[in-house]
Every structure is written in structure tokens, then in C-alpha cells.
CSV table of C-alpha atoms and ligand atoms in Angstrom, one decimal:
chain,number,residue,atom,x,y,z
A,1,MET,CA,-18.7,-59.0,39.1
A,2,ASN,CA,-20.4,-59.8,42.4
A,3,ALA,CA,-19.7,-58.4,45.9
A,4,THR,CA,-18.0,-61.4,47.2
A,5,THR,CA,-15.5,-61.2,44.4
A,6,ILE,CA,-14.6,-57.6,45.1
A,7,ALA,CA,-14.1,-58.3,48.8
A,8,THR,CA,-12.1,-61.5,48.0
A,9,ARG,CA,-9.9,-59.6,45.6
A,10,LEU,CA,-9.3,-56.7,47.9
A,11,HIS,CA,-8.4,-59.1,50.8
A,12,ARG,CA,-6.1,-61.1,48.5
A,13,VAL,CA,-4.3,-58.0,47.3
A,14,ARG,CA,-3.8,-56.9,50.9
A,15,ASP,CA,-2.3,-60.3,51.7
A,16,ASP,CA,0.0,-60.1,48.7
A,17,LEU,CA,1.0,-56.6,49.5
A,18,ALA,CA,1.8,-57.5,53.1
A,19,ALA,CA,4.0,-60.4,52.0
A,20,HIS,CA,5.7,-58.4,49.3
A,21,ALA,CA,6.3,-55.5,51.6
A,22,ARG,CA,7.9,-57.8,54.1
A,23,ALA,CA,10.1,-59.3,51.3
A,24,CYS,CA,11.2,-55.7,50.5
A,25,GLY,CA,12.0,-55.1,54.2
A,26,ARG,CA,9.0,-52.9,54.6
A,27,SER,CA,5.7,-52.9,56.5
A,28,ILE,CA,2.3,-52.8,54.9
A,29,ASP,CA,1.5,-50.0,57.5
A,30,GLY,CA,3.5,-47.6,55.4
A,31,ILE,CA,1.7,-48.4,52.1
A,32,ASP,CA,-1.9,-47.3,51.4
A,33,VAL,CA,-4.1,-48.9,48.9
A,34,LEU,CA,-6.1,-46.4,46.8
A,35,VAL,CA,-9.0,-48.2,45.2
A,36,VAL,CA,-9.5,-46.7,41.7
A,37,THR,CA,-13.2,-46.6,41.0
A,38,LYS,CA,-13.4,-45.1,37.5
A,39,GLN,CA,-16.1,-46.7,35.4
A,40,GLN,CA,-17.3,-48.6,38.5
A,41,SER,CA,-20.9,-48.4,39.7
A,42,THR,CA,-21.8,-46.9,43.0
A,43,SER,CA,-22.9,-50.3,44.3
A,44,ALA,CA,-19.5,-51.8,43.3
A,45,ILE,CA,-17.7,-49.0,45.1
A,46,ILE,CA,-19.9,-49.4,48.2
A,47,GLU,CA,-19.0,-53.1,48.2
A,48,ALA,CA,-15.3,-52.2,48.1
A,49,ILE,CA,-15.8,-49.8,51.0
A,50,ALA,CA,-17.7,-52.4,53.0
A,51,ALA,CA,-14.7,-54.8,52.4
A,52,GLY,CA,-12.3,-52.2,53.9
A,53,ALA,CA,-11.4,-49.7,51.3
A,54,THR,CA,-10.8,-46.3,52.9
A,55,GLN,CA,-9.5,-44.3,50.0
A,56,ILE,CA,-10.8,-44.1,46.4
A,57,GLY,CA,-9.6,-42.5,43.3
A,58,GLU,CA,-11.6,-41.1,40.3
A,59,ASN,CA,-10.4,-39.7,37.0
A,60,TYR,CA,-13.5,-37.8,35.9
A,61,VAL,CA,-15.3,-34.9,37.6
A,62,GLN,CA,-18.7,-35.9,36.1
A,63,GLU,CA,-18.4,-39.4,37.3
A,64,ALA,CA,-17.3,-38.4,40.8
A,65,ARG,CA,-20.2,-36.0,41.1
A,66,ALA,CA,-22.7,-38.7,40.1
A,67,LYS,CA,-21.3,-41.3,42.5
A,68,PHE,CA,-19.9,-39.5,45.6
A,69,ALA,CA,-23.2,-38.3,47.1
A,70,ASP,CA,-24.2,-41.9,47.8
A,71,LEU,CA,-21.0,-43.1,49.3
A,72,PRO,CA,-20.1,-43.7,53.0
A,73,PRO,CA,-17.2,-41.5,54.3
A,74,VAL,CA,-14.0,-42.3,52.5
A,75,ARG,CA,-10.9,-40.3,51.5
A,76,ARG,CA,-11.4,-39.1,47.9
A,77,HIS,CA,-8.5,-38.6,45.5
A,78,TYR,CA,-8.6,-37.1,42.0
A,79,ILE,CA,-6.2,-38.8,39.7
A,80,GLY,CA,-7.3,-37.5,36.2
A,81,HIS,CA,-6.0,-34.7,34.1
A,82,ILE,CA,-6.8,-31.3,35.6
A,83,GLN,CA,-8.8,-28.8,33.5
A,84,THR,CA,-8.5,-25.4,35.2
A,85,ASN,CA,-12.1,-24.6,34.5
A,86,LYS,CA,-13.0,-27.5,36.8
A,87,ALA,CA,-11.0,-26.3,39.7
A,88,LYS,CA,-14.0,-25.3,41.8
A,89,ALA,CA,-15.6,-28.8,41.3
A,90,LEU,CA,-12.3,-30.5,42.1
A,91,VAL,CA,-11.9,-28.6,45.4
A,92,GLU,CA,-15.5,-29.3,46.4
A,93,LEU,CA,-15.5,-33.0,45.6
A,94,PHE,CA,-12.0,-34.2,46.5
A,95,ASP,CA,-9.8,-34.4,49.6
A,96,CYS,CA,-6.6,-34.7,47.6
A,97,VAL,CA,-5.7,-33.9,44.0
A,98,GLN,CA,-2.9,-36.1,42.9
A,99,SER,CA,-2.4,-34.9,39.3
A,100,VAL,CA,-1.0,-31.3,39.8
A,101,ASP,CA,1.5,-30.9,37.0
A,102,ARG,CA,1.7,-27.2,36.1
A,103,LEU,CA,1.6,-23.7,37.5
A,104,ASP,CA,-1.8,-22.7,36.1
A,105,ALA,CA,-3.4,-25.8,37.8
A,106,ILE,CA,-1.8,-24.7,41.1
A,107,THR,CA,-3.1,-21.2,40.7
A,108,ALA,CA,-6.6,-22.3,39.8
A,109,LEU,CA,-6.9,-24.9,42.6
A,110,ASP,CA,-5.4,-22.4,45.2
A,111,ARG,CA,-7.9,-19.7,44.2
A,112,ALA,CA,-10.9,-22.2,44.4
A,113,ALA,CA,-9.8,-23.7,47.7
A,114,THR,CA,-9.2,-20.2,49.2
A,115,ALA,CA,-12.7,-19.1,48.0
A,116,ILE,CA,-14.4,-21.8,50.1
A,117,GLY,CA,-11.9,-21.7,53.0
A,118,LYS,CA,-10.6,-25.3,52.4
A,119,ARG,CA,-7.1,-26.6,52.8
A,120,LEU,CA,-6.5,-29.0,49.9
A,121,SER,CA,-3.9,-31.8,49.9
A,122,ILE,CA,-2.2,-32.1,46.6
A,123,LEU,CA,0.5,-34.3,45.0
A,124,LEU,CA,2.7,-33.2,42.2
A,125,GLN,CA,2.5,-35.5,39.1
A,126,VAL,CA,5.9,-36.1,37.6
A,127,ASN,CA,6.3,-37.6,34.1
A,128,ILE,CA,8.7,-40.6,34.4
A,129,SER,CA,7.7,-42.3,31.1
A,130,PRO,CA,7.4,-41.6,27.4
A,131,SER,CA,4.0,-43.4,27.5
A,132,ASP,CA,2.5,-40.9,29.9
A,133,ARG,CA,1.0,-37.7,28.3
A,134,PHE,CA,0.9,-35.7,31.5
A,135,GLY,CA,3.0,-34.8,34.5
A,136,CYS,CA,5.7,-32.2,34.9
A,137,ALA,CA,9.3,-32.9,33.8
A,138,PRO,CA,11.4,-34.3,36.7
A,139,ALA,CA,13.6,-31.1,36.5
A,140,GLU,CA,10.4,-28.9,37.1
A,141,VAL,CA,9.1,-30.6,40.2
A,142,ASP,CA,11.2,-28.5,42.7
A,143,ALA,CA,9.9,-25.2,41.4
A,144,LEU,CA,6.3,-26.5,41.4
A,145,ALA,CA,6.7,-27.7,45.0
A,146,GLU,CA,7.9,-24.2,45.9
A,147,ALA,CA,4.9,-22.7,44.2
A,148,VAL,CA,2.6,-25.0,46.3
A,149,ARG,CA,4.4,-24.1,49.5
A,150,ALA,CA,3.9,-20.4,48.7
A,151,SER,CA,0.2,-20.9,48.0
A,152,ALA,CA,-2.5,-19.9,50.5
A,153,SER,CA,-4.6,-23.0,50.7
A,154,LEU,CA,-2.7,-26.0,49.1
A,155,GLN,CA,-0.6,-28.4,51.0
A,156,CYS,CA,2.1,-30.4,49.1
A,157,ASP,CA,2.0,-34.0,50.5
A,158,GLY,CA,4.3,-35.6,47.9
A,159,MET,CA,4.1,-36.8,44.4
A,160,MET,CA,2.4,-39.2,42.0
A,161,ALA,CA,3.7,-40.9,38.9
A,162,ILE,CA,2.5,-43.3,36.3
A,163,GLY,CA,4.8,-46.1,35.2
A,164,PRO,CA,5.8,-46.9,31.6
A,165,THR,CA,3.8,-49.4,29.6
A,166,ASP,CA,7.1,-51.2,28.7
A,167,PRO,CA,7.9,-53.5,31.6
A,168,ALA,CA,11.6,-53.3,30.9
A,169,ALA,CA,11.6,-49.6,31.5
A,170,VAL,CA,9.8,-49.8,34.9
A,171,PRO,CA,12.8,-50.1,37.3
A,172,ASP,CA,14.6,-47.0,36.0
A,173,ALA,CA,11.4,-45.0,35.8
A,174,PHE,CA,10.5,-45.9,39.4
A,175,ALA,CA,14.0,-45.1,40.6
A,176,LEU,CA,13.6,-41.7,38.9
A,177,ALA,CA,10.3,-41.2,40.7
A,178,ALA,CA,11.8,-42.1,44.1
A,179,ALA,CA,14.7,-39.6,43.4
A,180,CYS,CA,12.2,-36.8,42.7
A,181,PHE,CA,10.2,-37.7,45.8
A,182,ALA,CA,13.4,-37.6,48.0
A,183,ARG,CA,14.0,-34.0,46.7
A,184,ILE,CA,10.6,-32.6,47.3
A,185,GLY,CA,9.7,-34.6,50.4
A,186,GLY,CA,6.3,-35.3,51.8
A,187,ARG,CA,4.6,-38.4,53.2
A,188,THR,CA,3.1,-39.8,50.0
A,189,LEU,CA,4.7,-41.3,46.9
A,190,SER,CA,1.7,-42.5,44.9
A,191,LEU,CA,3.3,-45.0,42.6
A,192,GLY,CA,2.2,-48.4,41.2
A,193,MET,CA,-0.9,-49.7,39.6
A,194,SER,CA,-2.4,-53.2,39.1
A,195,GLY,CA,0.4,-54.3,36.7
A,196,ASP,CA,3.4,-52.8,38.4
A,197,TRP,CA,2.7,-52.3,42.1
A,198,ARG,CA,5.3,-54.9,43.2
A,199,GLU,CA,8.1,-52.9,41.5
A,200,ALA,CA,6.7,-49.7,43.0
A,201,VAL,CA,6.7,-51.1,46.5
A,202,ALA,CA,10.3,-52.2,46.0
A,203,ALA,CA,11.1,-48.6,44.8
A,204,GLY,CA,9.6,-47.0,47.9
A,205,SER,CA,5.9,-46.3,47.0
A,206,THR,CA,3.7,-45.3,49.9
A,207,MET,CA,0.4,-45.6,48.0
A,208,ILE,CA,-0.5,-48.0,45.2
A,209,ARG,CA,-3.5,-47.3,43.0
A,210,LEU,CA,-5.5,-50.4,42.1
A,211,GLY,CA,-8.4,-50.6,39.7
A,212,THR,CA,-8.5,-53.9,37.7
A,213,ALA,CA,-6.8,-55.9,40.5
A,214,ILE,CA,-9.9,-55.2,42.6
A,215,PHE,CA,-12.8,-54.8,40.1
A,216,GLY,CA,-11.6,-56.8,37.1
A,217,PRO,CA,-11.0,-55.5,33.6
A,218,ARG,CA,-12.6,-52.2,32.6
A,219,ILE,CA,-14.4,-51.8,29.3
A,220,ALA,CA,-12.2,-49.8,26.9
A,221,ARG,CA,-13.3,-46.2,26.3
B,1,PLP,C1,-6.9,-46.1,36.0
B,1,PLP,C2,-5.8,-45.6,36.8
B,1,PLP,C3,-5.2,-46.5,37.8
B,1,PLP,C4,-5.6,-47.9,38.0
B,1,PLP,O1,-5.2,-48.7,36.9
B,1,PLP,P1,-5.3,-50.3,37.0
B,1,PLP,O2,-4.3,-50.7,36.0
B,1,PLP,O3,-6.7,-50.7,36.7
B,1,PLP,O4,-4.9,-50.7,38.4
B,1,PLP,C5,-4.2,-45.9,38.6
B,1,PLP,N1,-3.7,-44.7,38.4
B,1,PLP,C6,-4.3,-43.9,37.5
B,1,PLP,C7,-3.7,-42.5,37.3
B,1,PLP,C8,-5.3,-44.3,36.6
B,1,PLP,O5,-5.8,-43.5,35.7
């Protein structure tokens, strides 16, 4: 996929998002686009940044380490499953960790952030779908938010969730995500991907995470 296509897709998505936000009685100003760069080359990511991307998301520590050194300044989000033995790398590489879903991850990230004197933004990942393997149960999110508030170096900025693969289940799942977000508070509800961002914006998402909509289909792994 060439650079023009990435820029064109990003601009088209922004236009679609602005129109859809208006149709939902919202403004695009309240909705961030997180460009999901997993499996994308450094040059493809640089093209997206040149076209206006200001926030990127990666799922794998190894991949992030290989690519981040060569990127212009951009806000970096971790959206993959957390392994506690990678906490130090996560804290060093990322500005925000969106996939915090259990107490031992909170403890490990807090310890690693405190060790280097960094304040780390986190989102709590809530499981709203039987097709998602990760995320805390909706009933657990309040206690985890408390644990983050009691931590030394983590700041809870909201929550993240992954929608169900069954389109018919999306509206109820997103309503559940919005209800959890209303309980814990924060500025970021990271909800919606290439296939379901419209429903997410209708449900109140403040950050949509787009990979294939910007870069085209990924190779299955
Ligand atoms: C891969 C991924 C995305 C982007 O998915 P697309 O369908 O390509 O937009 C968003 N969020 C998470 C957590 C992901 O792993």
C-alpha cells in the first residue's frame, strides 16, 4: 500500500467520523483516532504520522521496541495483553497502557513506573463480549479503578473495551461499556475499531482504534 493511499484513507476516515459524530449530535473534537500500527512497517507508520496521525497503538512489545526509535513524536498506546514480566518495557516505551485488566498488572506497572519516576496513564480494559479473551468483568472495574487511584504512579484516565464479533451483539455490549465508563469516570472511553466505530461513536466513544481502515487488511498471524 503506498503513502498516498494511507493519507487518503486517514483523511476519508476523519471526514466520515466528523459527519457521523454530527449525526449523533456530537463533535469530532471529542473523539480521538488511535492509529493501530501492529504489523505495519516503520515507513507506513511515518506516512500515517505525516498525514496527521498523532496517536498510535501497538499490541506487541517487541514490535514497538523495533519501530518506536525511528518515529517522530507521537502519543504511544499499548493495546495488547499485559505480561507482568514486560512491565518495565511497557512503562519505558508507552505513554498510555490501555489493557490493564487485573490487580497484578496494576502492581507490576506501578512498581516499574515508580522505579523510573514516570507517571503512566492507564485505561482499564473491561470485557463486554464472549469473543474477547481479556478484560476484567464489568463488576470488577470499580475495585480496579480504586486500586489504580491508590497507586503511586498510575493515573486512571478511563477504560477500553473490544466489541463482540457478532454484529447483532454490538449495541448491547457498547451500552454496557458506556455504563461502566460512567461509573469509573475519566476522559477516555476507548471503544470501536474499523468494523464497529460508528456504533461506538453513537454509544459515546471518545477514542476509536483503527488499523485496517487506514492501512488495509493485515496478514493473518
Ligand atoms: C488490532 C486492534 C485494533 C484495530 O483493529 P482493526 O479492525 O484493524 O481496526 C483495535 N484495537 C485492538 C485492541 C486491536 O488489537
